[in-house]
Coordinates of C-alpha atoms in Angstrom, one line a residue:
M1 CA 6.5 -35.0 -4.1
G2 CA 9.4 -34.8 -1.6
K3 CA 10.2 -31.8 0.5
V4 CA 11.4 -28.8 -1.6
K5 CA 13.5 -26.0 -0.3
A6 CA 11.4 -22.8 0.3
R7 CA 11.7 -20.2 -2.4
V8 CA 10.1 -17.0 -3.6
V9 CA 9.6 -15.8 -7.1
R10 CA 10.1 -12.2 -6.8
R11 CA 9.8 -11.2 -10.6
K12 CA 6.1 -11.9 -10.7
G13 CA 3.9 -8.9 -10.8
W14 CA 1.3 -10.9 -8.9
A15 CA 4.1 -11.7 -6.4
I16 CA 3.1 -15.3 -6.0
G17 CA 5.8 -17.4 -4.6
A18 CA 6.2 -21.0 -3.8
L19 CA 6.8 -22.7 -0.6
A20 CA 6.9 -26.5 -0.1
V21 CA 5.5 -27.6 3.1
A22 CA 6.1 -31.3 3.9
A23 CA 4.9 -33.3 0.8
A24 CA 2.5 -30.5 -0.6
L25 CA 3.7 -27.6 -2.7
V26 CA 1.8 -24.5 -1.5
A27 CA 2.1 -21.3 -3.4
V28 CA 2.2 -18.3 -1.1
P29 CA 2.0 -14.6 -2.0
V30 CA 5.3 -12.9 -1.7
G31 CA 4.1 -9.6 -3.1
A32 CA 4.4 -9.0 0.3
Q33 CA 8.0 -9.0 0.6
M34 CA 6.7 -7.7 3.8
A35 CA 8.6 -5.3 5.9
A36 CA 9.1 -1.4 6.1
G37 CA 11.3 1.7 5.5
T38 CA 14.8 3.2 6.0
G39 CA 16.0 5.9 8.0
E40 CA 19.5 4.6 7.7
P41 CA 21.9 4.8 4.7
A42 CA 22.2 1.9 2.3
A43 CA 25.0 -0.6 3.0
S44 CA 27.7 -0.6 0.3
P45 CA 29.4 -3.9 0.1
G46 CA 32.3 -4.3 -2.3
R47 CA 31.7 -6.0 -5.5
G48 CA 31.3 -9.7 -5.0
A49 CA 30.9 -9.4 -1.3
A50 CA 29.1 -12.3 0.2
S51 CA 27.3 -10.4 2.9
V52 CA 26.0 -6.9 3.7
G53 CA 28.4 -6.0 6.5
T54 CA 28.9 -7.7 9.8
P55 CA 26.1 -8.5 12.3
D56 CA 26.3 -5.8 14.9
A57 CA 23.4 -6.9 17.2
D58 CA 20.1 -8.7 17.3
A59 CA 17.7 -6.5 15.4
R60 CA 15.5 -6.5 18.5
T61 CA 17.9 -4.1 20.2
A62 CA 17.2 -1.3 17.9
P63 CA 13.8 -0.7 16.1
L64 CA 13.9 -0.5 12.4
T65 CA 13.1 3.0 11.2
L66 CA 11.1 4.4 8.4
P67 CA 12.1 7.7 6.5
A68 CA 10.4 10.8 7.7
P69 CA 7.9 12.6 5.4
T70 CA 9.2 15.8 3.7
G71 CA 5.9 17.7 3.2
A72 CA 4.9 20.8 5.1
H73 CA 2.5 19.1 7.6
Q74 CA 2.7 16.9 10.4
V75 CA 0.7 13.7 10.0
G76 CA -2.2 12.4 11.8
T77 CA -3.9 8.8 11.6
V78 CA -6.8 7.0 12.8
S79 CA -7.5 3.2 12.3
L80 CA -11.1 2.4 11.6
H81 CA -13.1 -1.0 11.7
L82 CA -15.6 -1.0 8.9
L83 CA -18.5 -3.5 8.4
D84 CA -20.1 -4.2 5.1
R85 CA -23.5 -5.5 5.9
Q86 CA -24.4 -5.9 2.3
R87 CA -21.8 -8.6 1.6
G88 CA -20.9 -11.8 3.2
D89 CA -17.2 -12.6 3.6
P90 CA -16.0 -14.3 0.2
W91 CA -13.2 -16.2 2.0
V92 CA -14.9 -17.6 5.1
A93 CA -18.1 -19.4 4.6
G94 CA -21.0 -18.6 6.9
Q95 CA -19.5 -15.2 8.0
A96 CA -22.4 -12.9 7.2
H97 CA -20.6 -9.6 6.8
R98 CA -17.3 -8.5 5.3
E99 CA -15.2 -6.7 7.9
L100 CA -12.2 -4.4 7.0
M101 CA -9.5 -2.4 8.8
V102 CA -8.3 0.8 7.2
S103 CA -5.9 3.4 8.3
V104 CA -6.8 7.1 7.5
R105 CA -3.8 9.5 7.4
Y106 CA -4.1 13.2 7.0
P107 CA -2.2 16.6 7.5
A108 CA -2.4 17.3 11.3
R109 CA -1.7 20.0 13.9
G110 CA -1.0 19.9 17.5
V111 CA 1.9 17.6 17.3
G112 CA 5.7 18.1 17.0
R113 CA 7.0 21.7 17.8
E114 CA 3.3 23.0 17.9
A115 CA 2.6 20.6 20.9
E116 CA 5.8 21.6 22.7
A117 CA 4.7 25.2 22.5
D118 CA 1.3 24.5 24.0
A119 CA 1.8 24.2 27.7
A120 CA -1.8 22.9 28.1
R121 CA -1.4 19.9 26.0
A122 CA -0.5 16.8 27.7
P123 CA 2.7 15.1 26.6
G124 CA 2.1 12.2 24.4
Q125 CA -1.6 13.1 23.8
Y126 CA -1.1 11.9 20.2
P127 CA 1.5 9.1 20.3
V128 CA 3.2 7.9 17.0
A129 CA 1.4 5.0 15.5
P130 CA 3.2 1.6 15.2
Q131 CA 3.6 0.1 11.8
L132 CA 2.1 -3.2 13.0
L133 CA 0.1 -3.9 16.0
P134 CA 1.5 -6.7 18.3
R135 CA -0.6 -9.6 17.1
E136 CA -0.2 -8.5 13.5
A137 CA 3.5 -8.4 14.0
A138 CA 3.5 -11.9 15.5
A139 CA 1.5 -13.2 12.6
F140 CA 3.9 -11.5 10.2
D141 CA 6.9 -12.9 11.9
A142 CA 5.4 -16.5 11.8
W143 CA 4.6 -16.2 8.1
N144 CA 7.9 -14.7 7.2
S145 CA 7.6 -14.8 3.5
F146 CA 10.1 -12.2 2.7
F147 CA 12.8 -14.6 1.8
E148 CA 14.4 -17.5 3.4
H149 CA 17.4 -15.5 4.8
I150 CA 15.4 -13.9 7.8
P151 CA 15.2 -16.2 10.7
K152 CA 12.0 -16.0 12.7
G153 CA 12.2 -14.1 15.9
K154 CA 15.2 -12.0 14.9
V155 CA 13.1 -8.8 14.0
D156 CA 10.8 -7.0 16.3
W157 CA 8.2 -6.1 13.7
A158 CA 6.1 -4.4 16.4
A159 CA 8.8 -2.0 17.3
T160 CA 8.8 0.0 14.0
R161 CA 7.0 3.3 14.3
T162 CA 5.6 5.4 11.5
H163 CA 5.5 9.2 11.5
A164 CA 1.7 9.5 11.9
H165 CA 0.3 10.7 15.3
Q166 CA -2.8 8.8 16.5
G167 CA -5.9 11.0 16.7
A168 CA -4.3 14.3 16.0
P169 CA -6.6 17.1 14.9
V170 CA -6.6 17.9 11.1
A171 CA -4.5 20.9 10.1
R172 CA -6.3 24.0 9.2
H173 CA -6.7 24.3 5.4
R174 CA -8.5 26.1 2.7
G175 CA -11.3 24.1 1.1
R176 CA -11.5 20.4 1.2
L177 CA -8.6 17.9 1.0
P178 CA -8.1 15.5 -2.0
V179 CA -8.3 11.8 -1.1
V180 CA -6.0 9.0 -2.2
L181 CA -6.6 5.2 -1.5
Y182 CA -3.8 2.7 -1.1
S183 CA -4.1 -1.1 -1.8
P184 CA -1.1 -3.3 -0.8
G185 CA 0.3 -6.3 -2.7
V186 CA -1.2 -9.9 -2.3
G187 CA -0.5 -11.0 1.2
D188 CA 0.9 -7.8 2.3
P189 CA -0.5 -5.7 5.3
R190 CA -1.7 -2.2 4.5
S191 CA 1.2 -1.0 6.7
L192 CA 3.9 -1.9 4.2
G193 CA 3.0 1.3 2.3
S194 CA 3.2 3.5 5.4
S195 CA 6.2 5.7 4.2
L196 CA 4.4 6.8 1.0
C197 CA 1.0 7.2 2.7
D198 CA 2.8 9.4 5.5
E199 CA 4.4 11.4 2.7
L200 CA 1.2 12.2 0.8
A201 CA -0.5 13.2 4.0
S202 CA 2.3 15.5 4.8
R203 CA 1.6 17.1 1.5
G204 CA -2.0 17.8 2.2
Y205 CA -3.8 14.5 1.2
V206 CA -6.2 12.4 3.0
V207 CA -4.9 8.8 2.5
V208 CA -6.9 5.7 3.1
A209 CA -5.0 2.3 3.3
V210 CA -7.0 -0.8 3.1
D211 CA -6.3 -4.2 4.5
H212 CA -8.0 -6.9 2.4
T213 CA -9.0 -9.2 5.2
Y214 CA -7.8 -12.8 5.1
E215 CA -5.0 -11.9 2.6
P216 CA -2.3 -10.5 5.0
P217 CA -0.8 -12.9 7.6
G218 CA -2.8 -11.2 10.2
V219 CA -5.4 -8.3 10.5
Q220 CA -6.0 -7.2 14.0
F221 CA -9.5 -5.8 14.8
P222 CA -10.4 -3.6 17.8
D223 CA -12.0 -6.3 20.0
G224 CA -9.0 -8.4 19.8
P225 CA -9.3 -11.3 17.3
V226 CA -6.8 -11.6 14.4
A227 CA -8.0 -12.6 11.0
R228 CA -5.3 -15.0 9.7
S229 CA -4.5 -15.5 5.9
V230 CA -6.4 -18.1 4.0
L231 CA -4.4 -17.7 0.8
P232 CA -1.9 -20.5 1.3
A233 CA -4.7 -23.0 1.6
E234 CA -6.6 -21.4 -1.2
M235 CA -3.6 -21.5 -3.5
A236 CA -2.9 -25.1 -2.6
R237 CA -6.6 -26.0 -3.5
A238 CA -6.4 -24.1 -6.7
Q239 CA -3.2 -25.7 -7.7
K240 CA -4.7 -29.1 -7.1
T241 CA -7.8 -28.5 -9.0
G242 CA -6.2 -26.5 -11.8
R243 CA -8.2 -23.4 -11.0
I244 CA -5.4 -20.8 -10.5
T245 CA -6.9 -18.3 -12.9
E246 CA -10.2 -18.5 -11.1
L247 CA -8.5 -17.7 -7.8
L248 CA -6.6 -14.8 -9.2
K249 CA -9.9 -13.4 -10.6
K250 CA -11.5 -13.8 -7.2
V251 CA -8.7 -12.1 -5.3
T252 CA -9.1 -9.1 -7.8
A253 CA -12.9 -9.1 -7.4
V254 CA -12.8 -9.1 -3.7
R255 CA -10.2 -6.3 -3.7
V256 CA -12.2 -4.1 -6.0
A257 CA -15.4 -4.7 -4.0
D258 CA -13.5 -3.8 -0.8
T259 CA -12.3 -0.5 -2.3
R260 CA -15.7 0.4 -3.6
F261 CA -17.2 -0.2 -0.1
V262 CA -14.6 2.0 1.4
L263 CA -15.5 4.8 -1.1
D264 CA -19.2 4.4 -0.1
E265 CA -18.2 4.7 3.6
L266 CA -16.2 8.0 2.9
E267 CA -19.3 9.4 1.2
K268 CA -21.5 8.6 4.4
W269 CA -18.9 10.4 6.5
E270 CA -19.2 13.5 4.4
K271 CA -23.1 13.4 4.5
S272 CA -23.3 13.1 8.3
E273 CA -24.8 16.2 10.0
K274 CA -23.2 18.6 12.3
R275 CA -24.7 20.2 15.3
E276 CA -23.8 22.6 17.9
V277 CA -23.0 21.0 21.4
R278 CA -22.1 23.4 24.2
G279 CA -20.9 26.0 21.9
K280 CA -18.5 23.7 20.0
Q281 CA -18.9 22.1 16.6
E282 CA -19.4 18.3 17.1
Q283 CA -20.1 15.7 14.6
R284 CA -23.4 13.8 14.9
V285 CA -22.6 10.1 14.5
R286 CA -25.4 8.4 12.7
G287 CA -26.0 4.9 11.4
G288 CA -22.9 3.4 12.9
L289 CA -20.5 6.0 11.4
P290 CA -17.1 6.1 13.2
A291 CA -16.0 8.8 15.5
L292 CA -13.2 10.6 13.6
P293 CA -10.5 13.0 14.7
E294 CA -11.3 16.7 15.0
G295 CA -11.8 18.3 11.7
L296 CA -11.7 15.1 9.5
R297 CA -15.4 14.7 8.8
G298 CA -16.4 17.3 6.3
A299 CA -12.7 17.7 5.1
L300 CA -12.7 15.3 2.2
D301 CA -13.0 16.4 -1.4
L302 CA -14.7 13.4 -2.9
R303 CA -14.6 14.9 -6.3
S304 CA -10.8 14.5 -6.2
V305 CA -10.1 10.9 -5.5
G306 CA -7.0 8.9 -6.7
M307 CA -5.7 5.5 -5.9
F308 CA -2.4 3.8 -6.0
G309 CA -0.9 0.3 -5.0
Q310 CA 2.0 -2.0 -5.3
S311 CA 1.9 -5.3 -7.1
A312 CA -1.7 -6.7 -7.0
G313 CA -2.5 -3.5 -5.2
G314 CA -1.5 -1.6 -8.3
F315 CA -3.8 -3.9 -10.4
T316 CA -6.6 -3.2 -7.9
A317 CA -6.2 0.6 -8.3
V318 CA -6.4 0.5 -12.1
Q319 CA -9.3 -2.0 -12.3
T320 CA -11.2 0.0 -9.7
M321 CA -10.8 3.1 -11.8
H322 CA -12.0 1.1 -14.7
D323 CA -15.0 -0.1 -12.7
D324 CA -15.8 3.1 -10.7
R325 CA -16.0 6.6 -12.1
R326 CA -15.1 8.0 -8.6
I327 CA -11.5 7.1 -9.1
K328 CA -10.1 10.1 -11.1
A329 CA -6.4 8.9 -11.4
A330 CA -4.5 5.8 -10.5
V331 CA -0.9 4.7 -10.0
N332 CA 0.2 1.0 -10.6
M333 CA 3.5 0.2 -9.0
D334 CA 4.8 -3.0 -10.7
G335 CA 1.6 -5.0 -10.7
V336 CA 0.6 -7.3 -13.4
M337 CA -3.0 -6.5 -14.8
G338 CA -4.1 -9.8 -15.9
Y339 CA -5.0 -13.2 -14.5
T340 CA -1.6 -14.8 -15.2
Q341 CA 1.4 -15.9 -13.2
R342 CA 3.7 -14.8 -16.1
D343 CA 4.6 -11.2 -16.5
D344 CA 4.9 -11.7 -20.4
G345 CA 1.7 -13.9 -20.6
P346 CA -1.1 -12.3 -22.6
S347 CA -3.7 -15.0 -21.6
N348 CA -6.7 -14.5 -19.4
P349 CA -6.8 -10.6 -19.8
S350 CA -8.7 -8.4 -17.2
T351 CA -11.6 -6.0 -18.4
V352 CA -9.2 -3.1 -17.9
G353 CA -6.8 -4.8 -20.2
L354 CA -9.5 -5.2 -22.9
D355 CA -10.9 -1.7 -22.5
G356 CA -8.1 0.5 -21.1
V357 CA -8.9 3.5 -19.2
D358 CA -10.0 7.1 -20.0
R359 CA -8.5 8.7 -17.0
P360 CA -4.8 9.5 -16.1
L361 CA -2.6 6.4 -15.3
L362 CA 0.9 6.2 -14.1
L363 CA 2.8 2.9 -14.6
M364 CA 6.0 2.5 -12.4
G365 CA 7.9 -0.6 -13.0
K366 CA 10.9 -2.3 -11.5
E367 CA 13.9 -2.8 -13.8
G368 CA 12.8 -4.6 -16.9
N369 CA 9.1 -4.2 -16.4
T370 CA 7.6 -2.0 -19.0
H371 CA 4.6 -1.9 -21.3
H372 CA 6.8 -3.6 -23.9
T373 CA 7.7 -6.5 -21.7
V374 CA 4.7 -7.0 -19.5
A375 CA 1.8 -8.2 -21.7
S376 CA -1.1 -6.8 -19.5
W377 CA 0.7 -3.5 -19.4
G378 CA 0.9 -3.5 -23.1
A379 CA -2.8 -4.2 -23.4
V380 CA -3.8 -1.5 -21.0
W381 CA -1.5 0.9 -22.8
E382 CA -2.8 0.1 -26.2
H383 CA -6.5 0.5 -25.2
S384 CA -6.3 3.6 -22.9
K385 CA -7.5 6.9 -24.2
G386 CA -6.6 8.8 -21.2
W387 CA -3.2 10.4 -20.3
H388 CA -0.6 7.7 -19.4
R389 CA 3.1 7.4 -18.6
D390 CA 5.4 4.5 -18.1
L391 CA 8.4 4.9 -15.8
T392 CA 11.1 2.5 -14.8
L393 CA 13.0 2.9 -11.5
R394 CA 16.4 1.9 -12.5
G395 CA 18.0 -0.8 -10.5
S396 CA 14.8 -1.5 -8.5
G397 CA 13.3 -4.8 -7.5
H398 CA 9.6 -5.7 -7.1
A399 CA 9.4 -5.0 -3.4
G400 CA 11.2 -1.7 -3.8
Y401 CA 8.0 0.0 -4.2
T402 CA 7.1 -0.8 -0.5
D403 CA 8.6 0.0 2.8
A404 CA 10.8 -3.0 2.2
A405 CA 13.1 -0.7 0.2
S406 CA 14.0 1.0 3.5
L407 CA 13.7 -2.0 5.9
I408 CA 15.5 -4.8 4.1
P409 CA 18.9 -3.1 4.0
Q410 CA 18.8 -2.4 7.7
I411 CA 17.9 -6.0 8.4
A412 CA 20.6 -7.3 6.2
R413 CA 23.2 -5.2 7.7
R414 CA 22.3 -6.0 11.2
L415 CA 21.9 -9.7 10.7
G416 CA 24.8 -10.0 8.3
L417 CA 22.6 -11.4 5.5
P418 CA 24.1 -12.1 2.0
R419 CA 23.8 -9.5 -0.6
K420 CA 21.3 -11.3 -2.5
A421 CA 18.8 -11.0 0.4
V422 CA 18.7 -7.3 -0.5
T423 CA 19.2 -7.4 -4.2
E424 CA 16.7 -10.2 -5.1
T425 CA 13.9 -8.3 -3.1
V426 CA 14.4 -4.5 -3.5
G427 CA 17.1 -4.4 -6.1
T428 CA 20.5 -2.6 -6.3
I429 CA 19.4 0.9 -6.1
D430 CA 20.3 2.9 -3.1
P431 CA 17.2 2.9 -0.8
G432 CA 17.3 6.6 -0.1
R433 CA 17.3 7.3 -3.7
A434 CA 14.5 4.9 -4.4
V435 CA 12.3 6.4 -1.7
A436 CA 13.0 10.0 -2.9
A437 CA 12.1 9.1 -6.5
E438 CA 8.8 7.4 -5.7
R439 CA 7.7 10.2 -3.5
A440 CA 8.5 12.8 -6.1
Y441 CA 6.6 11.1 -9.1
V442 CA 3.7 9.8 -7.2
S443 CA 3.1 13.2 -5.5
A444 CA 3.7 15.0 -8.8
F445 CA 1.0 12.7 -10.4
F446 CA -1.7 13.3 -7.9
D447 CA -0.8 17.0 -7.6
R448 CA -1.3 17.3 -11.4
W449 CA -4.5 15.4 -11.7
L450 CA -6.3 15.9 -8.4
R451 CA -5.2 19.4 -7.6
G452 CA -4.4 20.9 -11.0
R453 CA -0.7 21.8 -9.9
D454 CA 1.7 20.8 -12.6
G455 CA 5.5 21.2 -12.0
G456 CA 6.4 19.6 -15.2
L457 CA 8.2 16.6 -13.6
L458 CA 6.1 14.1 -15.6
D459 CA 6.9 15.7 -18.9
G460 CA 10.3 14.1 -19.3
P461 CA 13.6 13.0 -17.7
S462 CA 14.8 15.1 -14.8
A463 CA 18.4 15.6 -13.8
R464 CA 17.2 15.7 -10.2
Y465 CA 16.0 11.9 -10.5
P466 CA 18.3 10.2 -12.9
E467 CA 17.0 6.9 -11.5
I468 CA 13.8 7.4 -13.5
R469 CA 13.6 6.3 -17.1
F470 CA 10.7 7.4 -19.3
V471 CA 9.6 4.4 -21.4
R472 CA 8.4 5.3 -24.9

């Protein structure tokens, strides 16, 4: 086969793209549509315009920005290296243990205005966390699977900052804090969900985002090495041998196992003992448990655990809820829930498709994706006995449920990219409105089912969010 122009197939819920390399066709996950947030207004090109504005500078001259969270709390974060000694790595032969990186976000104190008012606190004691570490950013740029329009080396992916402060102490609270896990799309780093994770933390949740090692372009571990993605090679092998279905099943099984292991680790944290040391409460770290920011250990309510994700991460959330009773509610943002590359394909159903779920489920789809058009959604919808809703974000694209909704318009404006660079990835919806709607409905869902707080937003259409369509 001759060399084929690189392309991505963004309509797939599994977000599997295709990239021709030399003579071999290698499918690469785009689910990624990797990037992050907007703090800037959307570009508004005229109808039929060929590009989104005029290039105003190399994107390296001004970091891309993510929208600030709107909850009552500042946000703290810590990144943790977890080692599963009960499981060999499923992607790398001979690697005896599965290693993961997770980011934990939580409501924090001692930052922002509080820190400024505390003269004893050293400036910058809790710096704002970057979205991607330097080596992760370099790997991300090298893969560059967003779309063919972004030239390598034109975006400083390491310069973007989240709104979470590293190591800040947990905000004072009554009772324990509900927990929400996040799983990204196939090939995406966990950091592509930073904005929504920051938002939930600012509203009083502990949010744990998981990197599924050897899927993203690069996962950076504390001692320096970067685990590079094996998915392009795995997809090429699966295409050659006709085992695509088996590969999709393996990806899901690994992700679910990763998530259940993280839940096990959270339970270990909560069971660790406390002791008095020099008049202060200090955590006793036992059995390799990580050192956590002040107030985090013992703060988790593991009876109130939810999960959400985008693309394959959404499938992971619902499949994990099916397999593990510890997950009480799940949100699937535009993820196909079967082992197929066709949204409308009913073949090779998952167990959650065959059985449904008996706990609350929220489906949020891009324009055109509903339980009437996505076969695996229809199967889950038909067989589920628990509360469930299906919402469409009007005018949205598949990557619009990630930080790409904010980042791509910024990149397009600065580099003078064609309009389709934006619309084919995140859709035609204004990015600010997309972010606001996603925050509102995901927060309302978890507030209702993890906290017992129901503001009625999920009962029917709202004039505040006309972008959301309830699918019956």
